[in-house]
Coordinates of C-alpha atoms and ligand atoms in Angstrom, one line a residue:
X1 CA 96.8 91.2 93.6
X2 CA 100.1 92.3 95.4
X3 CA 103.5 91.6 92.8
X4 CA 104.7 88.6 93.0
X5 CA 102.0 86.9 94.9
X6 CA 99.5 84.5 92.8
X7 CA 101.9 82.1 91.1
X8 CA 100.0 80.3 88.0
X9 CA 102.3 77.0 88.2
X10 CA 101.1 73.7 89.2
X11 CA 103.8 72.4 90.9
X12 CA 103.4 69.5 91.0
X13 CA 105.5 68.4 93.8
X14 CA 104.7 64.6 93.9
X15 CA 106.8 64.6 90.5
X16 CA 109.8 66.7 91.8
X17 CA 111.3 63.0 93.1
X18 CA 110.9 61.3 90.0
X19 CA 114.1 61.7 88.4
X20 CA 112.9 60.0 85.2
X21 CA 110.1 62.4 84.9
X22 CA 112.0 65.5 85.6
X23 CA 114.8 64.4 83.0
X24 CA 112.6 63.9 80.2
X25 CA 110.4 67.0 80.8
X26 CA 113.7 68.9 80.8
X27 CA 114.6 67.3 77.0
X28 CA 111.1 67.7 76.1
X29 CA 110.7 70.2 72.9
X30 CA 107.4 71.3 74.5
X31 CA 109.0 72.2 77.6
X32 CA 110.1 76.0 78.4
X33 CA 113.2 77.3 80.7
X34 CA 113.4 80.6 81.7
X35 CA 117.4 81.4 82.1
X36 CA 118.7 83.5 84.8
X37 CA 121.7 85.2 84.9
X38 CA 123.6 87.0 88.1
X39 CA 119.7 86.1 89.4
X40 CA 118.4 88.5 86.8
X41 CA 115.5 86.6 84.6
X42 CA 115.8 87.4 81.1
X43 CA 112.9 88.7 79.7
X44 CA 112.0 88.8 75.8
X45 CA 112.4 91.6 73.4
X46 CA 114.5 94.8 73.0
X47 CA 116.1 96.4 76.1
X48 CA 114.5 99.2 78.0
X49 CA 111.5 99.4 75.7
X50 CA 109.2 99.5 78.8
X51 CA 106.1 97.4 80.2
X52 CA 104.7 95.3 79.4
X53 CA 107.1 92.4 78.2
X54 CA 107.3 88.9 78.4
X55 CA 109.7 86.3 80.2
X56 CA 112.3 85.5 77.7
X57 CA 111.5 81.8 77.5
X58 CA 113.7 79.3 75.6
X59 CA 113.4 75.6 74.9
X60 CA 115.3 73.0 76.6
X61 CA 117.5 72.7 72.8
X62 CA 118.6 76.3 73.4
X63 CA 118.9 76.0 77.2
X64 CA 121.3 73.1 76.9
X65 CA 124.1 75.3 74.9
X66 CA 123.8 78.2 77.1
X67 CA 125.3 76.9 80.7
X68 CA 127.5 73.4 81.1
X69 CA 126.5 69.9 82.9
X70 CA 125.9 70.6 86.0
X71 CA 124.1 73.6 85.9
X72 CA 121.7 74.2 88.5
X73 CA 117.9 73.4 86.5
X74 CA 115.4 73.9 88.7
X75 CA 111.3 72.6 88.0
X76 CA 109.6 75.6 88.6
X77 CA 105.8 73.7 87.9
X78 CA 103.1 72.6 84.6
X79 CA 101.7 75.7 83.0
X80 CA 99.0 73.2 81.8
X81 CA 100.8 70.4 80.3
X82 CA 103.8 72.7 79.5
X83 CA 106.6 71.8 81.8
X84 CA 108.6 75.2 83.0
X85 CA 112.3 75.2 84.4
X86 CA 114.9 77.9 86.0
X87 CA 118.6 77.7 84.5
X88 CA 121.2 79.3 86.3
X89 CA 123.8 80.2 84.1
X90 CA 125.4 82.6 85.9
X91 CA 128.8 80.9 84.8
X92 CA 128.2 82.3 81.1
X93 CA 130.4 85.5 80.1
X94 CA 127.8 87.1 79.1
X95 CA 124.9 85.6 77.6
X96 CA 123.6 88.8 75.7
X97 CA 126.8 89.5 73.6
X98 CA 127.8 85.7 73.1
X99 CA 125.5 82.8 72.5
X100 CA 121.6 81.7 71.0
X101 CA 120.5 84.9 73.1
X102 CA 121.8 87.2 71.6
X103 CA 118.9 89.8 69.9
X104 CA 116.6 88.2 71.9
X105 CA 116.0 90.6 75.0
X106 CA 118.0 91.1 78.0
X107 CA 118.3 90.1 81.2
X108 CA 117.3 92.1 84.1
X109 CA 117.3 93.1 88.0
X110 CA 114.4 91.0 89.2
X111 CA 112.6 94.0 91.3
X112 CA 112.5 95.6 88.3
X113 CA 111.9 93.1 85.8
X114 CA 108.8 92.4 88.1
X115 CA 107.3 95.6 87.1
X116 CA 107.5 95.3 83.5
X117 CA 105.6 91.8 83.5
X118 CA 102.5 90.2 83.8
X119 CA 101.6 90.0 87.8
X120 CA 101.7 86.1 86.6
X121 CA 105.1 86.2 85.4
X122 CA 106.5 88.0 87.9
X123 CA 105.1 85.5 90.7
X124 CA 107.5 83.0 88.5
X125 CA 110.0 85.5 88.9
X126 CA 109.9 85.5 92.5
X127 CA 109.9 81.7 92.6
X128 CA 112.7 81.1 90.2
X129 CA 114.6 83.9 91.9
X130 CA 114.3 83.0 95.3
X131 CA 115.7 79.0 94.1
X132 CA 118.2 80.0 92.2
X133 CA 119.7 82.0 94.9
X134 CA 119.2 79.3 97.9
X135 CA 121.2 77.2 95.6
X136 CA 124.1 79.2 95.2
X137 CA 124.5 80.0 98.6
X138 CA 123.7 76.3 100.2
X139 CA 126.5 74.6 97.7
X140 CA 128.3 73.7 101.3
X141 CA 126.5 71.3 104.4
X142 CA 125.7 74.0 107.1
X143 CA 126.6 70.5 109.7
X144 CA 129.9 69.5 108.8
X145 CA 131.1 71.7 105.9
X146 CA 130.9 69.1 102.8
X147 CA 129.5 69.7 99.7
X148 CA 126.3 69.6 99.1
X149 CA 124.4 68.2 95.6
X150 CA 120.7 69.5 94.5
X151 CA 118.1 66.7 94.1
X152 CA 114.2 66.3 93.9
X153 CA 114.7 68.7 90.9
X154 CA 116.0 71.1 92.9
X155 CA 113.9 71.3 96.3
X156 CA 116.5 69.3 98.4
X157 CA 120.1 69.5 98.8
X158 CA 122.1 66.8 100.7
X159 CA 125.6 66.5 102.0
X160 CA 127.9 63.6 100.4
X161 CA 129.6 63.0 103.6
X162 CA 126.8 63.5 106.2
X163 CA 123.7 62.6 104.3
X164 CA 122.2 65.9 106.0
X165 CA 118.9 67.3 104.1
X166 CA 118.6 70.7 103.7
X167 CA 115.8 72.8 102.2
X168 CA 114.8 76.0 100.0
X169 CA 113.9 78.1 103.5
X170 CA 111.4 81.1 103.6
X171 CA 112.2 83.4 106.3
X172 CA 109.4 85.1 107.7
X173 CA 109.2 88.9 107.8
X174 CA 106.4 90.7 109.4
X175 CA 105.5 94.5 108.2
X176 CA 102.6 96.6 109.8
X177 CA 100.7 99.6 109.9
X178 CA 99.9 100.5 113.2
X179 CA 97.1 103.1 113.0
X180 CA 95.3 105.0 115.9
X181 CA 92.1 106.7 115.2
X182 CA 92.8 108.9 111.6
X183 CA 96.4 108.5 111.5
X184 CA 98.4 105.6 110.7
X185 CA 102.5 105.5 111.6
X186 CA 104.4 105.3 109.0
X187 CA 108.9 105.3 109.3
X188 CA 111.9 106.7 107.4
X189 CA 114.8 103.5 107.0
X190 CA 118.0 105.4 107.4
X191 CA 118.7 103.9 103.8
X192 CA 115.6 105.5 101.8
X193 CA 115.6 108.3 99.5
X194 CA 114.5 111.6 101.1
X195 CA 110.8 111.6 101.9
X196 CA 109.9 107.7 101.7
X197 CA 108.2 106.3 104.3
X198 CA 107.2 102.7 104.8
X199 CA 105.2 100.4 107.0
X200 CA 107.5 98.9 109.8
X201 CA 108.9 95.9 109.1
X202 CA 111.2 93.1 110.6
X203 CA 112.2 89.2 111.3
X204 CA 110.1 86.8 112.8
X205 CA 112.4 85.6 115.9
X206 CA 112.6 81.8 116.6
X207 CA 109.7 80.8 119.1
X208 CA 107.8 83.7 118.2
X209 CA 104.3 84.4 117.1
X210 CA 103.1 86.6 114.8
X211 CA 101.7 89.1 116.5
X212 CA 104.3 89.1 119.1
X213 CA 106.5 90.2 116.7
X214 CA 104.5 92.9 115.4
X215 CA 104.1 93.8 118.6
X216 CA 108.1 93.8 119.5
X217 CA 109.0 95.6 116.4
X218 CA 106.5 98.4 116.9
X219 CA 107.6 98.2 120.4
X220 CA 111.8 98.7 119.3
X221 CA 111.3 100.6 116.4
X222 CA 108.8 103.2 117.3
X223 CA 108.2 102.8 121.5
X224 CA 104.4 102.2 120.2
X225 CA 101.9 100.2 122.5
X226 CA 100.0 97.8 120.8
X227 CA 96.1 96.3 121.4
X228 CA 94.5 94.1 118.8
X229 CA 96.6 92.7 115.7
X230 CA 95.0 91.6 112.4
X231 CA 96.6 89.8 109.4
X232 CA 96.1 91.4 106.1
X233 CA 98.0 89.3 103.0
X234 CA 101.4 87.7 102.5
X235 CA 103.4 88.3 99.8
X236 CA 106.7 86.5 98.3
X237 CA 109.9 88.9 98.6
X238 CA 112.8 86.5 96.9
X239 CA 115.5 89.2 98.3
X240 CA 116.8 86.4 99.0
X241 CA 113.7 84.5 100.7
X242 CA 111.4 86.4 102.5
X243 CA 107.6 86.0 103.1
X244 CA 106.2 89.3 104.0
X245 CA 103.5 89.1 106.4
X246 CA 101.1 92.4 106.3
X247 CA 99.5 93.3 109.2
X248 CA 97.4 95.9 111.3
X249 CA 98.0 96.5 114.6
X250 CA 96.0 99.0 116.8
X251 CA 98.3 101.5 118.9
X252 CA 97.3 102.7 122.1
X253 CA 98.4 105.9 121.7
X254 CA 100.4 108.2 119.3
X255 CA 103.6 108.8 121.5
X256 CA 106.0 107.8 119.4
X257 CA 110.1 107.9 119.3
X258 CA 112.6 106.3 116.3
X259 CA 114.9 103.7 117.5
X260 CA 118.0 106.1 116.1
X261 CA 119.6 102.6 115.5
X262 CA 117.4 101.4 112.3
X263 CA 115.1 104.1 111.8
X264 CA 116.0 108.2 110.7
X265 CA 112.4 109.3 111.4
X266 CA 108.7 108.1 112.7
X267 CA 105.4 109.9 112.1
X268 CA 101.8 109.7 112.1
X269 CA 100.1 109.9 108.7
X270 CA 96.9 111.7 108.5
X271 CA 94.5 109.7 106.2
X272 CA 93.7 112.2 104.0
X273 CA 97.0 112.8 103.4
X274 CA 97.9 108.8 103.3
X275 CA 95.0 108.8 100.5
X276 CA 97.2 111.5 98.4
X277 CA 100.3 110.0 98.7
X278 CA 98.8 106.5 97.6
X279 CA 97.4 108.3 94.7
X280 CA 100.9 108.9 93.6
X281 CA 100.7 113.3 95.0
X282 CA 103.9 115.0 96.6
X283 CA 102.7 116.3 99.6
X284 CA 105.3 117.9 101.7
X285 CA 107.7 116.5 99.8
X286 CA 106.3 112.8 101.2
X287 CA 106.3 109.8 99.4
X288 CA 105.2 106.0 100.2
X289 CA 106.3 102.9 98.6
X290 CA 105.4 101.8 94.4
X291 CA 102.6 99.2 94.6
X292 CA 105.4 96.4 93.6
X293 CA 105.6 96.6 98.0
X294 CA 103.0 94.8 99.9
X295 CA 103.4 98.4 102.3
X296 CA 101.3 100.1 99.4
X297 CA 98.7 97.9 99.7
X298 CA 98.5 98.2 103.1
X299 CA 98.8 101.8 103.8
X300 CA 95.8 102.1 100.6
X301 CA 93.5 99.3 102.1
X302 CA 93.4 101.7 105.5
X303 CA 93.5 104.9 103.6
X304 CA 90.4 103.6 101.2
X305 CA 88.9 102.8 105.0
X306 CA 88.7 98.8 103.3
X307 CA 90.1 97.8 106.5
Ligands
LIG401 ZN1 127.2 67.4 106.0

């Protein structure tokens, strides 16, 4: 399973628009509500003791005291008949010094906290994250500038003046290993550490496919011709909204050159040495991305010779 993929929640979204329903699963004692702070979940327990931990879930009684009215609450889905919310309360001081938190656990960057949980906790991560930020940056109508107000438990917003709808958006990344023969290519952001190298990766363009953009970025990025291109998995990157969609893509041929613009470096992996690096070896002083990244999974899928 690839982090934050595999959500566990029903989510019920024939309820979402039943504002009766929401409102008493969000009083109800049985219900849970995982506060986010600065988009950081808080997860239970002492600080920095390591994986694994547990969301820090609280009840709707504690949530209630620990933003004001208006707070964005956001359904996040049933965990059986256990209804589970998001609470931004990014307006709280801070929530581990003051408050029914404190002692509790700590709150947390959410690419991290996603490695120190359950691969079923952090798919709730990605999906509480990924809200929670949509709504603080959508407070104003894109159309005429109004604001806007959350509704259908926090999957719609609409304007007050022009009655526009707007929605939680996904914006669609795809990220691919282009391989030819033994080797697979593999590039060097200009913002990585020393050594790391990734799968290629950038935004779907409006009116494009998918493989035509797998087949532009390898294209910009790397000058690489492309033949056949084959989907792999998806996987939920909430920084903010992203779906990453993994694929392979056939090159033609191993002349490669960087696009000096996005990338400091391009190079052909040899699979043996793509099977070291995935087993966590320095080679070379080369390194390739923790498994939390769906380009792990991709670069070992080919390595392992699963693809
Ligand atoms: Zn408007």
């Amino acid at each position: 399973m690839i982090p934050f993929a595999g959500n566990p929640l029903n989510r019920a979204s024939e309820k979402r628009t039943d504002i009766n329903w929401v409102e008493s699963r969000r009083r109800d004692p049985s219900s849970f509500v995982l506060p986010m702070w600065r988009l950081q979940p808080f997860l239970a327990g002492p600080e920095k003791l390591g994986p694994p931990t547990a969301l820090g879930l609280v009840r709707p009684g504690i949530a209630d005291s620990l933003a004001g009215a208006g707070a964005p609450c956001i359904f996040l889905g049933l965990d059986g008949d256990q209804a589970l919310f998001a609470l931004d309360i990014t307006a709280a001081k801070d929530p581990t010094k003051v408050g029914p938190l404190v002692g509790l656990g700590s709150f947390c960057e959410a690419r991290m906290a996603a490695q120190m949980v359950s691969l079923k906790d952090a798919a709730i991560i990605a999906q509480a994250k990924a809200m929670i930020d949509w709504h603080q940056r959508h407070g104003f109508c894109p159309r005429c500038g109004a604001p806007t107000k959350m509704m259908d438990a926090g999957y719609r917003r609409l304007c007050g003046t022009c009655k526009a709808e707007h929605f939680p958006r996904v914006d669609p990344v795809v990220i691919m290993l282009a391989t030819h023969g033994e080797a697979c290519l593999v590039g060097r952001g200009k913002q990585f550490p020393p050594g790391m190298f990734s799968a290629l990766a950038g935004f779907v363009e409006p009116g494009e496919t998918i493989e035509e953009a797998v087949r532009r970025e390898l294209m910009e990025e790397a000058s690489v011709k492309v033949g056949e291109v084959t989907y792999y998995a998806t996987q939920p990157w909430p920084f903010p909204s992203s779906l990453m969609i993994g694929c392979f893509a056939q090159a033609a041929d191993r002349d490669v050159k960087a696009d000096e613009n996005e990338l400091a470096e391009v190079r052909w992996l040899e699979r043996c040495v793509a099977r070291e690096l995935i087993a966590g070896k320095q080679l070379d002083g080369l390194r390739v991305p923790p498994p939390i990244a769906i380009a792990h999974h991709l670069i070992r899928t080919w390595a392992l010779g699963e693809k």
